[in-house]
Coordinates of N, CA and C in Angstrom, one line a residue:
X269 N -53.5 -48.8 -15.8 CA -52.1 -48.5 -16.0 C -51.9 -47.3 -16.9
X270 N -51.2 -46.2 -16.5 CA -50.7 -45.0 -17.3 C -49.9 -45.7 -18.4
X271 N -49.9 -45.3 -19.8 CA -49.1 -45.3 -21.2 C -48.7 -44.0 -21.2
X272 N -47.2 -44.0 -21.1 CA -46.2 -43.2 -21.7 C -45.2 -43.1 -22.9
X273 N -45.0 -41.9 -23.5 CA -44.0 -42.0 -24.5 C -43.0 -41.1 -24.2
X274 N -41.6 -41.6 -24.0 CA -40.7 -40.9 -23.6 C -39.8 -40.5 -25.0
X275 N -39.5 -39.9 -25.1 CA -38.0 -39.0 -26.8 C -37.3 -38.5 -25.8
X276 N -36.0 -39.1 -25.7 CA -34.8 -38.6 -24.9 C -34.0 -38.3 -26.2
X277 N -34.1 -37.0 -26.6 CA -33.5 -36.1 -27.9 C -32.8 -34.7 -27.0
X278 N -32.1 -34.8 -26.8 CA -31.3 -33.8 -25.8 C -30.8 -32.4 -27.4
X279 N -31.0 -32.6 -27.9 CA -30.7 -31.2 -28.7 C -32.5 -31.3 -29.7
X280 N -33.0 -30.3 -29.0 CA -34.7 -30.2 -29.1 C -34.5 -29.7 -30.4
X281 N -35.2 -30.1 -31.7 CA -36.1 -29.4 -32.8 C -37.3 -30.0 -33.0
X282 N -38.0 -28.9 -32.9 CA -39.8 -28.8 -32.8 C -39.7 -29.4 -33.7
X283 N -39.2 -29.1 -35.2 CA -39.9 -29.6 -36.7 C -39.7 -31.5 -36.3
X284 N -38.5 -31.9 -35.6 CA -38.6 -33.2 -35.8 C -40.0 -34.1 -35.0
X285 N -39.7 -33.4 -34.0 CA -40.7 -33.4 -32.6 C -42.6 -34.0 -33.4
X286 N -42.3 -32.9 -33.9 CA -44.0 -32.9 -34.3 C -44.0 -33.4 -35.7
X287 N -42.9 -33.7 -36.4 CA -42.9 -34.7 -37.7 C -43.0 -36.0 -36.7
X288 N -42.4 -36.6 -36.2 CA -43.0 -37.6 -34.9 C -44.4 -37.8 -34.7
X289 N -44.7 -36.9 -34.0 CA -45.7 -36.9 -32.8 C -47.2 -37.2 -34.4
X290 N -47.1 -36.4 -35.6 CA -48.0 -36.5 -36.4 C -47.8 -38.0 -37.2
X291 N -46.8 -38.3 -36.9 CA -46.6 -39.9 -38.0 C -47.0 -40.7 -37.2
X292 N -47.1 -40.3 -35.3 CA -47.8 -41.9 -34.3 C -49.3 -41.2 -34.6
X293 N -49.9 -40.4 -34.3 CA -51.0 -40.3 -33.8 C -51.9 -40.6 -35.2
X294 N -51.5 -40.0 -36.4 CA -52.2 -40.4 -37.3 C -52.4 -41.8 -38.6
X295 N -51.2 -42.0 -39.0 CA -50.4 -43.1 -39.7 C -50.4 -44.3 -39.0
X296 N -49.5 -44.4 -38.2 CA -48.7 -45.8 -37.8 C -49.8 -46.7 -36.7
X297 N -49.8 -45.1 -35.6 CA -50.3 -46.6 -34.3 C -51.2 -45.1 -33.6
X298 N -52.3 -45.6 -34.2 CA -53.5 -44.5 -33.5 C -53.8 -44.6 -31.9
X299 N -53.5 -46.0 -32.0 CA -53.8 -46.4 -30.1 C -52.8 -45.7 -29.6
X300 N -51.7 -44.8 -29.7 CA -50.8 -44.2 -29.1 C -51.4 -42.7 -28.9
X301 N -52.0 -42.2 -29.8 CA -52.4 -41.2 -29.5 C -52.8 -40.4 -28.1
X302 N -53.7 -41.5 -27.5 CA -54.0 -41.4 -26.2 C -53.2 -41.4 -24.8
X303 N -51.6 -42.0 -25.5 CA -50.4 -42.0 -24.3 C -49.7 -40.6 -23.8
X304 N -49.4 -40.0 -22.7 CA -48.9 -39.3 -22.5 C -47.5 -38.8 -23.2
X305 N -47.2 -38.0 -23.5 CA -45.5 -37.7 -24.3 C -44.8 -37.2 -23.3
X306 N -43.6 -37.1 -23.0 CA -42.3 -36.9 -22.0 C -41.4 -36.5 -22.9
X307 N -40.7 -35.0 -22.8 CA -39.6 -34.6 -23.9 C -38.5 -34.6 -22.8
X308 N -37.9 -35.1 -22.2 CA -36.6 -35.1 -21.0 C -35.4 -34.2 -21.6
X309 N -35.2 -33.1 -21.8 CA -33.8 -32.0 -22.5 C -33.0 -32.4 -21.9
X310 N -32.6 -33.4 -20.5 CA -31.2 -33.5 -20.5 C -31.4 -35.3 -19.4
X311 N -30.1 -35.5 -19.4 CA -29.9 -36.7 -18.9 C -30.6 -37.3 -17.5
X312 N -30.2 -36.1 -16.7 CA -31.1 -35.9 -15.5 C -32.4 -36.5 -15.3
X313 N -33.0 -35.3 -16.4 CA -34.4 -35.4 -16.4 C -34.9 -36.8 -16.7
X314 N -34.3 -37.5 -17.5 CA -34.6 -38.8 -18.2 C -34.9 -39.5 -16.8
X315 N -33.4 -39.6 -16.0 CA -33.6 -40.6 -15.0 C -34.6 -40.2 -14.4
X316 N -35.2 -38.8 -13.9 CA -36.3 -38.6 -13.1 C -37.0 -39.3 -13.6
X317 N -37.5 -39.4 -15.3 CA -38.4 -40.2 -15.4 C -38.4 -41.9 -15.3
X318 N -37.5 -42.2 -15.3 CA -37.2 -43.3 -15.4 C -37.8 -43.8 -13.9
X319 N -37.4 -43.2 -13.0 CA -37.5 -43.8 -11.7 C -38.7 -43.0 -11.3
X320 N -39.8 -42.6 -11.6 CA -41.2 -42.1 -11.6 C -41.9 -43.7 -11.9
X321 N -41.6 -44.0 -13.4 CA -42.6 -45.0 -13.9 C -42.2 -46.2 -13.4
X322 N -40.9 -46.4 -13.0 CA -40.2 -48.0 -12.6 C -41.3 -48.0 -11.1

């Protein structure tokens, strides 16, 4: 089974992004590390993903 992480954050800042991405992989939940990430910029894109993994 593919593990994904999806952030539907429609107004993008990197600094938050990778203040994120450094608090799963390192700190909280290392087994995440290994999940794919999905940044979706707009509503659209979200449902594409939505209806990819459904």
């Amino acid at each position: 089974m593919k593990r994904c992480l999806v952030f539907a954050y429609f107004k993008p800042n990197r600094y938050s992004f990778n203040a994120l991405l450094g608090a799963v992989e390192e700190n909280f939940f290392p087994e995440l590390a290994q999940c794919e990430f999905y940044f979706p910029r707009t509503k659209e894109a979200l449902l594409s993903l939505i209806k990819e993994f459904s």
